[in-house]
Tab-separated table of C-alpha atoms in Angstrom:
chain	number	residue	atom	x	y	z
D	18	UNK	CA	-11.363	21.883	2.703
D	19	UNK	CA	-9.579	19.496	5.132
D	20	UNK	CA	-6.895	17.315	4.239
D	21	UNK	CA	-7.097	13.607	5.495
D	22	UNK	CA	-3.162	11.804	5.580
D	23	UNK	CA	-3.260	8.440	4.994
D	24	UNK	CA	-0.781	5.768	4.683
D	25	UNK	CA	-0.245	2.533	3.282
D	26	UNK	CA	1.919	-0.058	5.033
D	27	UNK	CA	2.225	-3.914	5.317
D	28	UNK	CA	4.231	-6.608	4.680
D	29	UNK	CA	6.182	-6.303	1.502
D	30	UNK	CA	4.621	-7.844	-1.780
D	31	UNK	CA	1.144	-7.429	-0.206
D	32	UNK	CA	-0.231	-5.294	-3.366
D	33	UNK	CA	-0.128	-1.792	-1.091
D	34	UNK	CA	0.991	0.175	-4.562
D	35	UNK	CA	-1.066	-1.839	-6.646
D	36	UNK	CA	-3.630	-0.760	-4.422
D	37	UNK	CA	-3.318	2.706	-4.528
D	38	UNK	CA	-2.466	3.154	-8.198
D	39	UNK	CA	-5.861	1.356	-9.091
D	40	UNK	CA	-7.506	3.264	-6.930
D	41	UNK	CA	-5.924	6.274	-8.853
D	42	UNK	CA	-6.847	4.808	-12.154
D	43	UNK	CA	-10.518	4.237	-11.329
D	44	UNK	CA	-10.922	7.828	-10.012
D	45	UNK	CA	-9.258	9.285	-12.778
D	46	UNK	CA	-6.851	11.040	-10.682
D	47	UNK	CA	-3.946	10.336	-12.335
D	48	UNK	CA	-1.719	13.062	-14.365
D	49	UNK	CA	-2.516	13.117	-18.540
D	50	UNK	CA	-0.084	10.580	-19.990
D	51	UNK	CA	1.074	8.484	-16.986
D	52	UNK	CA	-0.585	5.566	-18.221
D	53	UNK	CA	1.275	5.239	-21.373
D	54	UNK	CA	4.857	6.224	-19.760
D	55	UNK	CA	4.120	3.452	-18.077
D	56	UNK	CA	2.656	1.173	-20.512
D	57	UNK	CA	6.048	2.310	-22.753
D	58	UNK	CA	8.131	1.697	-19.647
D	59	UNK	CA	6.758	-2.148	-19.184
D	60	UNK	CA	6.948	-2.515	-23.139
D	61	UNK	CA	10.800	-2.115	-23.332
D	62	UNK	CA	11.025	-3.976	-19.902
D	63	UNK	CA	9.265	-6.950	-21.027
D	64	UNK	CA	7.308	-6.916	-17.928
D	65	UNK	CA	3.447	-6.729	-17.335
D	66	UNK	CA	1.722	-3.592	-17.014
D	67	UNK	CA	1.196	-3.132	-13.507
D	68	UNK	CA	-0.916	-0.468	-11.286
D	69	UNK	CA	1.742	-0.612	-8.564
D	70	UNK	CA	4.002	0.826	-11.566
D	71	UNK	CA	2.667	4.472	-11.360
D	72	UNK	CA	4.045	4.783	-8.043
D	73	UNK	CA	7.906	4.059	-8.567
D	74	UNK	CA	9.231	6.756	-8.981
D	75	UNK	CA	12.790	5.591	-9.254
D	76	UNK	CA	13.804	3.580	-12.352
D	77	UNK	CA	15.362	0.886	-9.427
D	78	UNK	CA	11.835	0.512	-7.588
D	79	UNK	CA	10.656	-0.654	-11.145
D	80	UNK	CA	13.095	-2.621	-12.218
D	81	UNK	CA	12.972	-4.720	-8.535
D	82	UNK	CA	9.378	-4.513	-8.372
D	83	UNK	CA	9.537	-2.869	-4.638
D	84	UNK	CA	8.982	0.303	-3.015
D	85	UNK	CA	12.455	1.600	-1.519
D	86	UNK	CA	11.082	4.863	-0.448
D	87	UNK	CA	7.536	6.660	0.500
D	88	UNK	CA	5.826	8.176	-2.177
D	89	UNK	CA	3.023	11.131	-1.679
D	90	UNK	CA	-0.092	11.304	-3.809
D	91	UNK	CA	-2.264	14.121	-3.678
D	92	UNK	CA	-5.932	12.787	-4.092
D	93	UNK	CA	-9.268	14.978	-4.044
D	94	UNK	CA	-12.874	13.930	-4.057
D	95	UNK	CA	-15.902	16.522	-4.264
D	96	UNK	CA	-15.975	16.400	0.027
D	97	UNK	CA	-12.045	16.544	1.155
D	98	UNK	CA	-8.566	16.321	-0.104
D	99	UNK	CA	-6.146	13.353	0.349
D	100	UNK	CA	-2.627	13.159	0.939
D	101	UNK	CA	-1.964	9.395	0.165
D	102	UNK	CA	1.453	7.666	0.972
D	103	UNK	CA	3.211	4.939	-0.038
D	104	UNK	CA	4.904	3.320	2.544
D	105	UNK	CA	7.751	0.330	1.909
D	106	UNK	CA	7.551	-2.850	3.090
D	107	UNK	CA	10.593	-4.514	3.560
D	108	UNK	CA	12.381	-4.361	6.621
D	109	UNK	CA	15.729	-2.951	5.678
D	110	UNK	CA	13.192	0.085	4.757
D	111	UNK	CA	11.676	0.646	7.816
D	112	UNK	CA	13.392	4.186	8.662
D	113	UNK	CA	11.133	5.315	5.090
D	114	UNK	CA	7.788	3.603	6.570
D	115	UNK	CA	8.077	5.900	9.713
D	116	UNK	CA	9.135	8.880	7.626
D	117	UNK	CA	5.574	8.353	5.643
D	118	UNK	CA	3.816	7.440	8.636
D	119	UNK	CA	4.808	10.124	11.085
D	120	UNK	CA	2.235	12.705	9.814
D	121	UNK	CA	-0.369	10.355	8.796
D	122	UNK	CA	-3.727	10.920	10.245
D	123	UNK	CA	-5.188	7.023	9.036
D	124	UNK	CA	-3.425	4.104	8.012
D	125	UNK	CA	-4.148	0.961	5.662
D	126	UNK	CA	-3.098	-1.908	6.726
D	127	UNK	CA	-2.293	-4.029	4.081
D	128	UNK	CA	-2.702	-7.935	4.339
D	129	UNK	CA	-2.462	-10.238	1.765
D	130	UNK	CA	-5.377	-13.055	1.702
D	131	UNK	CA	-2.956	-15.983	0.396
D	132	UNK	CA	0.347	-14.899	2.655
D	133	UNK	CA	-1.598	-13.774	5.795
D	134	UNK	CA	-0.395	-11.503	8.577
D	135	UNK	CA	3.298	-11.605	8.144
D	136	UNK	CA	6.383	-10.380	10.748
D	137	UNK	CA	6.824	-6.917	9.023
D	138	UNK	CA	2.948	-6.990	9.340
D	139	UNK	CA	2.807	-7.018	13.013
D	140	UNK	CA	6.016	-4.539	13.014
D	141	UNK	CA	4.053	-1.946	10.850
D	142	UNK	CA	0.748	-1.932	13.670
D	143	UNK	CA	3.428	-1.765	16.435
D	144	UNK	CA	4.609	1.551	14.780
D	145	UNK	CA	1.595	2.847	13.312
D	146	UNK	CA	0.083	2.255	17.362
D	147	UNK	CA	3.688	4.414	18.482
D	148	UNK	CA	3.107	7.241	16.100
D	149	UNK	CA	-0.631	7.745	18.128
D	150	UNK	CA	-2.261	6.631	14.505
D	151	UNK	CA	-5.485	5.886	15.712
D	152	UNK	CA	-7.723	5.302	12.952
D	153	UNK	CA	-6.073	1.468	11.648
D	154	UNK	CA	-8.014	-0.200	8.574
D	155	UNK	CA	-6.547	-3.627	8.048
D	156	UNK	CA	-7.357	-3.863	4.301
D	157	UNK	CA	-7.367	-8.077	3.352
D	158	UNK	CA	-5.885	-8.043	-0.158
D	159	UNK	CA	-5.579	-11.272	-3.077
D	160	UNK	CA	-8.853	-12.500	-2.260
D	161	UNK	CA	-9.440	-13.372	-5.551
D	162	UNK	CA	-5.847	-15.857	-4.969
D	163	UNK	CA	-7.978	-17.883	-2.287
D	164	UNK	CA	-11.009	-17.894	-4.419
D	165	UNK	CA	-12.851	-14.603	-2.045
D	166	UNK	CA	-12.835	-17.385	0.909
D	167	UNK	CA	-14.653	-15.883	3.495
D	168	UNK	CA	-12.517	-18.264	6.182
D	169	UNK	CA	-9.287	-17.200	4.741
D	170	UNK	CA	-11.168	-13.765	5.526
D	171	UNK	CA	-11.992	-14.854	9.007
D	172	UNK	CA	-8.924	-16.293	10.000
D	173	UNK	CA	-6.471	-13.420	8.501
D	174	UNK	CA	-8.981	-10.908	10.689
D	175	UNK	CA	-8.601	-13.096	13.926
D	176	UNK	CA	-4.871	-13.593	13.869
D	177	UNK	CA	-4.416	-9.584	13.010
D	178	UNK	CA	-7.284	-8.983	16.149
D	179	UNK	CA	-4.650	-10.904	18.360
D	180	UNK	CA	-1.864	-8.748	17.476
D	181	UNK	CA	-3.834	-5.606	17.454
D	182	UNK	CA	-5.375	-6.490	21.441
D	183	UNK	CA	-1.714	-6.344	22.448
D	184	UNK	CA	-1.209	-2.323	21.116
């Protein structure tokens, strides 16, 4: 069975781990206990439970709420295996987003509805277009922040389109 690589980048704060640790969680893909680690881990934190949680793997990533460096996910569906990464956002992290991306065969681009296409946004298509990643998904995330407003939608998709005509 093949192997598809995909990574996750975007502006930081955009929801990319929250993204792919709910996906985990609805698939059931997740290891036996993670969920309550986690749960135990927010508990004595006094913090929220949070899908973006089951990605940190360092105690630091969790207690800043960001993504310092790439994590890997193995993922399988009945058709094809997934390698899914976890790319950081912030710019003093950019050396780890290329690291993740390098091998990637797709990406997700991450966009949040609210905060729109960002600096570190445009940066992450500008390397994700260097590496020869061809297959680009802008994924539009928080649209339940702007009430699933098909013109914040629109407009997020035309200002990305502008940046993306320039690769």
């Amino acid at each position: 069975m093949s192997e598809l690589k995909i990574v996750f980048v975007g502006h930081v704060d955009h929801g990319k781990s929250t993204i792919i640790g709910r996906l985990l969680y609805e698939t059931h893909s997740l290891p036996q206990g993670i969920i309550d680690k986690v749960q135990r881990i927010a508990d004595e934190t006094g913090k929220d439970f949070e899908f973006a949680y089951l990605l940190d793997a360092f105690a630091e990533e969790r207690q800043q709420g960001i993504t310092i460096d790439m994590t890997q996910i193995k993922f399988a569906t009945a058709k094809r295996n997934y390698l899914i990464i976890d790319a950081p956002g912030h710019k003093e992290f950019l050396k780890n987003m290329i690291s993740g991306a390098a091998n990637a065969n797709a990406a997700f681009l991450v966009i949040d509805a609210q905060a729109g296409v960002q600096e570190q946004s445009r940066r992450h298509a500008y390397l994700l277009s260097l590496l020869g990643i061809k297959n680009i998904a802008v994924l539009v995330n928080k649209m339940d922040l702007v009430n699933y407003s098909e013109q914040r939608l629109s407009v997020n998709l035309k200002i990305f389109r502008g940046t993306a005509a320039k690769l």
